[in-house]
């Protein structure tokens, strides 16, 4: 697709991107456009060849692994020999004896507090604003509007306000208050008045049939209040380092029925958010990149707004201001009103036609997209670093109060690739005149070569690392592709109980803590993908803080509000302190053996024909349901119904595992090509039916030769083995560009 370009030294920049950067991003910073583009050109010229060399190394290693597994099929029989082989080819590097992160100027949301994290597509302004504003959420609304409260015994959600359901919500919330901020005597459920007396919280509560005035069992939990001392409108409390507010307003319908006038409990919920340029978006060209960068600029400037239509009413949504309370001892307490925001850049693999550059070979090439993201997104972050953010009301806002920029870097394979990311950030800092290590790095531990070399990866960015996490889906996709020729992989449902998964989750936390990340960085866990199943989330996701993770991903602001309850149940800092006593080096051998155990099925004959068909039905339906929105509508993240019509928050990571799984089973004869083709055609009709109410949807069934979405989905499987690391982006981008060119 031809487009107008501006030539600057060795860069050929799309005129649309050039205009945005020069006229919007740079204009408010007082930077010389010529100096910026000239410096940008030098970074690309010098670092693009290094980027290409790292990708060539991935290919070399994969070739060695393919040859080894073909010669040694099945589960690893000789682990010692396998490890020797991995060391010889450079896949497994020597582990540093001692690594200590020195990351400085990290905001409290990452270094000191523990709480939920959201991941949202930056292309969608409404989602981005909702996530940024999800720092505080209504516990009453989250409980009432989800299955966290049972609908049994007349407590249905449908229809108007159900007082019986509301009563259950209040009992649940008061139980939380009793656990998180207990009184010296009695229960918050029997409170009739809250007041501030001599700088202390005083609660009138029924105890043994008489009203008593009692304080908190731990008075230091009282942080601030709003309103008058004798009749406060809000009480701010702290527990395990995070906050919640008792909201009091007897004039509201809920408060009017409450003996103390309590109308809600607000939870400090999404402490941090990852605004995503990668897995949850469909960004393939300059037009898409400009929209993404413009939203990032609007967030940091405080100017991003979105017109929202809800219940027949239209209003403008923007960023929330900070929350101000009176201190019990005089003065004020200001609480951050927005989630602390990371930006997830693109990984090292993809290129983008938004900018071409002159290569040493005399040819023009698409820019490595990760380099473009690093330069432009950090430049935009100068608005925050310089304190230029203002809400329409005039209120000054900051994302980082410590002068840092937080960039998550996904899909890095091993320490050399982490070192390259650190080098890239350093070059950007030099271009922009920023102190070294201003740009902090989030390391996604989602590739096998990173998992087995995690300590060396952290060492490669020890002054920058502010986040590590585990991601089951991408990590499983890489597991499958890495050992594609070892044999047929376990069914997806069985993968979660495989040896490498348990080792992976524990290794991430232990290595992070042994490298000194407590008090300096987040150690995170992956996504709860089912936004409608909050009761199950409340039951299960407490396992993440119990494992020592001080953050975990959730699919919505409502889920963040509910997941916040887990960080009151578990004191993550104490869990981490105990885990620091574990000799991570002593466990290294056991964990490494687990990490290197390939999840091959030892006896595929135990799978019945119906087992096999059920597995590929599930995979094919999931692939089609996600890809059809990505290709036809440019939607990179949405709630996609699975084969059982359970809504799942899907992104490309889900696609990677499903496509690699079928490709693996095809390679080893578990299913046939004709069987997979028939399955895709049958599942296309299922997905069409699930999307029948979408006026923008284009059916696939009966259009197999003309539907680009259908062709893209089947390509992911039938061309799956040849895709670099099993990634889906190259094929998705190519097909999406064809769709855009056709319009």
PDB file of C-alpha atoms in Angstrom, residues 154-311:
ATOM      1  CA  UNK A 154     -34.734 -14.694  45.698  1.00  0.00           C
ATOM      2  CA  UNK A 155     -31.493 -12.745  45.246  1.00  0.00           C
ATOM      3  CA  UNK A 156     -31.669 -12.345  41.468  1.00  0.00           C
ATOM      4  CA  UNK A 157     -29.833  -9.559  39.664  1.00  0.00           C
ATOM      5  CA  UNK A 158     -32.372  -9.026  36.885  1.00  0.00           C
ATOM      6  CA  UNK A 159     -34.945  -6.259  37.018  1.00  0.00           C
ATOM      7  CA  UNK A 160     -34.957  -3.305  39.385  1.00  0.00           C
ATOM      8  CA  UNK A 161     -33.124  -3.051  42.684  1.00  0.00           C
ATOM      9  CA  UNK A 162     -33.473  -6.263  44.693  1.00  0.00           C
ATOM     10  CA  UNK A 163     -33.406  -5.322  48.378  1.00  0.00           C
ATOM     11  CA  UNK A 164     -32.770  -8.918  49.428  1.00  0.00           C
ATOM     12  CA  UNK A 165     -29.700  -9.084  47.202  1.00  0.00           C
ATOM     13  CA  UNK A 166     -28.610  -5.659  48.429  1.00  0.00           C
ATOM     14  CA  UNK A 167     -28.792  -6.896  52.020  1.00  0.00           C
ATOM     15  CA  UNK A 168     -26.446  -9.768  51.143  1.00  0.00           C
ATOM     16  CA  UNK A 169     -24.016  -7.300  49.588  1.00  0.00           C
ATOM     17  CA  UNK A 170     -24.007  -5.198  52.758  1.00  0.00           C
ATOM     18  CA  UNK A 171     -23.409  -8.240  54.969  1.00  0.00           C
ATOM     19  CA  UNK A 172     -20.499  -9.281  52.729  1.00  0.00           C
ATOM     20  CA  UNK A 173     -18.979  -5.786  52.773  1.00  0.00           C
ATOM     21  CA  UNK A 174     -19.336  -5.428  56.558  1.00  0.00           C
ATOM     22  CA  UNK A 175     -17.673  -8.800  56.974  1.00  0.00           C
ATOM     23  CA  UNK A 176     -14.774  -7.460  54.922  1.00  0.00           C
ATOM     24  CA  UNK A 177     -14.576  -4.376  57.158  1.00  0.00           C
ATOM     25  CA  UNK A 178     -14.501  -6.539  60.272  1.00  0.00           C
ATOM     26  CA  UNK A 179     -11.617  -8.573  58.854  1.00  0.00           C
ATOM     27  CA  UNK A 180      -9.600  -5.695  57.385  1.00  0.00           C
ATOM     28  CA  UNK A 181     -10.265  -2.976  59.998  1.00  0.00           C
ATOM     29  CA  UNK A 182     -11.629  -4.669  63.139  1.00  0.00           C
ATOM     30  CA  UNK A 183     -13.086  -2.629  65.972  1.00  0.00           C
ATOM     31  CA  UNK A 184     -11.989  -2.924  69.596  1.00  0.00           C
ATOM     32  CA  UNK A 185     -15.403  -4.408  70.267  1.00  0.00           C
ATOM     33  CA  UNK A 186     -18.427  -5.262  68.184  1.00  0.00           C
ATOM     34  CA  UNK A 187     -18.882  -5.327  64.424  1.00  0.00           C
ATOM     35  CA  UNK A 188     -19.123  -2.763  61.646  1.00  0.00           C
ATOM     36  CA  UNK A 189     -22.364  -4.527  60.846  1.00  0.00           C
ATOM     37  CA  UNK A 190     -23.843  -3.134  64.075  1.00  0.00           C
ATOM     38  CA  UNK A 191     -22.461   0.400  63.706  1.00  0.00           C
ATOM     39  CA  UNK A 192     -24.883   3.305  64.028  1.00  0.00           C
ATOM     40  CA  UNK A 193     -22.491   6.258  63.712  1.00  0.00           C
ATOM     41  CA  UNK A 194     -18.938   7.081  62.638  1.00  0.00           C
ATOM     42  CA  UNK A 195     -17.134  10.146  63.954  1.00  0.00           C
ATOM     43  CA  UNK A 196     -13.642  11.573  64.332  1.00  0.00           C
ATOM     44  CA  UNK A 197     -12.785  12.461  67.924  1.00  0.00           C
ATOM     45  CA  UNK A 198      -9.385  13.816  68.945  1.00  0.00           C
ATOM     46  CA  UNK A 199      -7.826  12.520  65.738  1.00  0.00           C
ATOM     47  CA  UNK A 200      -9.158   8.984  66.214  1.00  0.00           C
ATOM     48  CA  UNK A 201     -11.991   7.097  64.562  1.00  0.00           C
ATOM     49  CA  UNK A 202     -14.867   6.570  66.968  1.00  0.00           C
ATOM     50  CA  UNK A 203     -17.672   4.161  66.084  1.00  0.00           C
ATOM     51  CA  UNK A 204     -20.996   3.889  67.879  1.00  0.00           C
ATOM     52  CA  UNK A 205     -21.770   0.193  67.828  1.00  0.00           C
ATOM     53  CA  UNK A 206     -24.183  -2.198  69.492  1.00  0.00           C
ATOM     54  CA  UNK A 207     -22.322  -4.540  71.833  1.00  0.00           C
ATOM     55  CA  UNK A 208     -24.190  -6.980  74.121  1.00  0.00           C
ATOM     56  CA  UNK A 209     -27.450  -5.085  73.722  1.00  0.00           C
ATOM     57  CA  UNK A 210     -26.035  -1.624  74.467  1.00  0.00           C
ATOM     58  CA  UNK A 211     -24.497   1.086  72.288  1.00  0.00           C
ATOM     59  CA  UNK A 212     -20.814   1.654  72.957  1.00  0.00           C
ATOM     60  CA  UNK A 213     -18.344   4.097  71.422  1.00  0.00           C
ATOM     61  CA  UNK A 214     -15.310   2.134  70.333  1.00  0.00           C
ATOM     62  CA  UNK A 215     -12.209   2.700  68.267  1.00  0.00           C
ATOM     63  CA  UNK A 216     -10.272   0.597  65.817  1.00  0.00           C
ATOM     64  CA  UNK A 217      -8.371  -2.391  67.151  1.00  0.00           C
ATOM     65  CA  UNK A 218      -5.424  -0.912  65.246  1.00  0.00           C
ATOM     66  CA  UNK A 219      -5.860   2.891  65.396  1.00  0.00           C
ATOM     67  CA  UNK A 220      -3.005   3.483  62.955  1.00  0.00           C
ATOM     68  CA  UNK A 221      -5.244   2.170  60.158  1.00  0.00           C
ATOM     69  CA  UNK A 222      -7.216   5.426  60.188  1.00  0.00           C
ATOM     70  CA  UNK A 223      -5.707   7.592  57.442  1.00  0.00           C
ATOM     71  CA  UNK A 224      -8.175  10.385  56.736  1.00  0.00           C
ATOM     72  CA  UNK A 225     -11.750  11.552  56.336  1.00  0.00           C
ATOM     73  CA  UNK A 226     -14.030  13.874  54.414  1.00  0.00           C
ATOM     74  CA  UNK A 227     -16.764  16.093  55.757  1.00  0.00           C
ATOM     75  CA  UNK A 228     -17.092  17.191  59.376  1.00  0.00           C
ATOM     76  CA  UNK A 229     -15.502  15.395  62.309  1.00  0.00           C
ATOM     77  CA  UNK A 230     -18.871  14.739  63.926  1.00  0.00           C
ATOM     78  CA  UNK A 231     -20.509  13.655  60.664  1.00  0.00           C
ATOM     79  CA  UNK A 232     -17.892  12.510  58.165  1.00  0.00           C
ATOM     80  CA  UNK A 233     -18.917  11.652  54.608  1.00  0.00           C
ATOM     81  CA  UNK A 234     -15.995   9.296  54.107  1.00  0.00           C
ATOM     82  CA  UNK A 235     -13.555   7.354  56.264  1.00  0.00           C
ATOM     83  CA  UNK A 236     -10.229   6.342  54.683  1.00  0.00           C
ATOM     84  CA  UNK A 237      -8.536   3.248  56.115  1.00  0.00           C
ATOM     85  CA  UNK A 238      -5.372   1.319  55.272  1.00  0.00           C
ATOM     86  CA  UNK A 239      -4.612  -2.386  55.554  1.00  0.00           C
ATOM     87  CA  UNK A 240      -1.634  -4.331  54.157  1.00  0.00           C
ATOM     88  CA  UNK A 241      -0.488  -1.098  52.512  1.00  0.00           C
ATOM     89  CA  UNK A 242      -3.618  -0.508  50.419  1.00  0.00           C
ATOM     90  CA  UNK A 243      -6.663   1.604  51.149  1.00  0.00           C
ATOM     91  CA  UNK A 244     -10.427   1.483  51.253  1.00  0.00           C
ATOM     92  CA  UNK A 245     -13.077   4.056  52.035  1.00  0.00           C
ATOM     93  CA  UNK A 246     -16.308   3.775  54.009  1.00  0.00           C
ATOM     94  CA  UNK A 247     -18.638   6.139  52.126  1.00  0.00           C
ATOM     95  CA  UNK A 248     -21.397   7.732  54.233  1.00  0.00           C
ATOM     96  CA  UNK A 249     -24.403   9.564  52.812  1.00  0.00           C
ATOM     97  CA  UNK A 250     -27.789   9.141  54.556  1.00  0.00           C
ATOM     98  CA  UNK A 251     -29.515  10.996  51.696  1.00  0.00           C
ATOM     99  CA  UNK A 252     -28.889   8.187  49.184  1.00  0.00           C
ATOM    100  CA  UNK A 253     -31.308   5.265  48.794  1.00  0.00           C
ATOM    101  CA  UNK A 254     -28.751   2.820  50.225  1.00  0.00           C
ATOM    102  CA  UNK A 255     -27.471   5.104  52.972  1.00  0.00           C
ATOM    103  CA  UNK A 256     -31.011   5.997  54.034  1.00  0.00           C
ATOM    104  CA  UNK A 257     -31.648   2.371  54.980  1.00  0.00           C
ATOM    105  CA  UNK A 258     -28.352   1.967  56.828  1.00  0.00           C
ATOM    106  CA  UNK A 259     -28.200   2.681  60.546  1.00  0.00           C
ATOM    107  CA  UNK A 260     -24.855   4.482  60.098  1.00  0.00           C
ATOM    108  CA  UNK A 261     -25.712   6.037  56.749  1.00  0.00           C
ATOM    109  CA  UNK A 262     -23.093   3.904  54.970  1.00  0.00           C
ATOM    110  CA  UNK A 263     -23.831   3.839  51.245  1.00  0.00           C
ATOM    111  CA  UNK A 264     -20.747   2.061  49.870  1.00  0.00           C
ATOM    112  CA  UNK A 265     -17.265   0.742  50.466  1.00  0.00           C
ATOM    113  CA  UNK A 266     -14.721   1.940  47.896  1.00  0.00           C
ATOM    114  CA  UNK A 267     -11.707  -0.282  47.315  1.00  0.00           C
ATOM    115  CA  UNK A 268      -8.300   0.863  46.180  1.00  0.00           C
ATOM    116  CA  UNK A 269      -8.259  -1.613  43.329  1.00  0.00           C
ATOM    117  CA  UNK A 270      -6.176  -1.426  40.121  1.00  0.00           C
ATOM    118  CA  UNK A 271      -2.923  -0.061  41.502  1.00  0.00           C
ATOM    119  CA  UNK A 272      -1.356  -0.365  38.063  1.00  0.00           C
ATOM    120  CA  UNK A 273      -2.449  -0.764  34.476  1.00  0.00           C
ATOM    121  CA  UNK A 274      -0.623  -1.881  31.354  1.00  0.00           C
ATOM    122  CA  UNK A 275      -1.769   0.134  28.349  1.00  0.00           C
ATOM    123  CA  UNK A 276      -1.037  -2.254  25.529  1.00  0.00           C
ATOM    124  CA  UNK A 277       0.518  -1.689  22.111  1.00  0.00           C
ATOM    125  CA  UNK A 278       1.032  -5.417  21.621  1.00  0.00           C
ATOM    126  CA  UNK A 279      -1.036  -8.578  22.172  1.00  0.00           C
ATOM    127  CA  UNK A 280      -4.434  -6.984  22.756  1.00  0.00           C
ATOM    128  CA  UNK A 281      -4.443  -4.642  19.755  1.00  0.00           C
ATOM    129  CA  UNK A 282      -4.590  -4.939  15.972  1.00  0.00           C
ATOM    130  CA  UNK A 283      -2.000  -2.330  14.942  1.00  0.00           C
ATOM    131  CA  UNK A 284      -0.464  -2.918  11.527  1.00  0.00           C
ATOM    132  CA  UNK A 285       0.371   0.435   9.896  1.00  0.00           C
ATOM    133  CA  UNK A 286       0.947   4.147  10.433  1.00  0.00           C
ATOM    134  CA  UNK A 287      -2.752   4.913  10.784  1.00  0.00           C
ATOM    135  CA  UNK A 288      -3.074   2.428  13.643  1.00  0.00           C
ATOM    136  CA  UNK A 289       0.165   3.515  15.311  1.00  0.00           C
ATOM    137  CA  UNK A 290      -0.886   7.170  15.300  1.00  0.00           C
ATOM    138  CA  UNK A 291      -4.182   6.330  17.005  1.00  0.00           C
ATOM    139  CA  UNK A 292      -2.336   4.312  19.641  1.00  0.00           C
ATOM    140  CA  UNK A 293       0.329   6.947  20.287  1.00  0.00           C
ATOM    141  CA  UNK A 294      -2.280   9.720  20.347  1.00  0.00           C
ATOM    142  CA  UNK A 295      -4.207   7.943  23.105  1.00  0.00           C
ATOM    143  CA  UNK A 296      -0.989   7.532  25.123  1.00  0.00           C
ATOM    144  CA  UNK A 297      -0.317  11.243  24.652  1.00  0.00           C
ATOM    145  CA  UNK A 298      -3.855  12.102  25.756  1.00  0.00           C
ATOM    146  CA  UNK A 299      -3.576   9.970  28.875  1.00  0.00           C
ATOM    147  CA  UNK A 300      -0.339  11.632  30.000  1.00  0.00           C
ATOM    148  CA  UNK A 301      -1.481  15.151  29.077  1.00  0.00           C
ATOM    149  CA  UNK A 302      -4.795  14.539  30.860  1.00  0.00           C
ATOM    150  CA  UNK A 303      -6.749  15.531  27.752  1.00  0.00           C
ATOM    151  CA  UNK A 304      -8.067  12.144  26.577  1.00  0.00           C
ATOM    152  CA  UNK A 305     -11.862  11.986  26.656  1.00  0.00           C
ATOM    153  CA  UNK A 306     -14.500   9.744  25.130  1.00  0.00           C
ATOM    154  CA  UNK A 307     -18.199  10.208  24.501  1.00  0.00           C
ATOM    155  CA  UNK A 308     -20.049   7.376  26.221  1.00  0.00           C
ATOM    156  CA  UNK A 309     -23.675   6.354  25.767  1.00  0.00           C
ATOM    157  CA  UNK A 310     -25.047   4.468  28.751  1.00  0.00           C
ATOM    158  CA  UNK A 311     -28.683   3.700  29.539  1.00  0.00           C
TER     159      UNK A 311
END
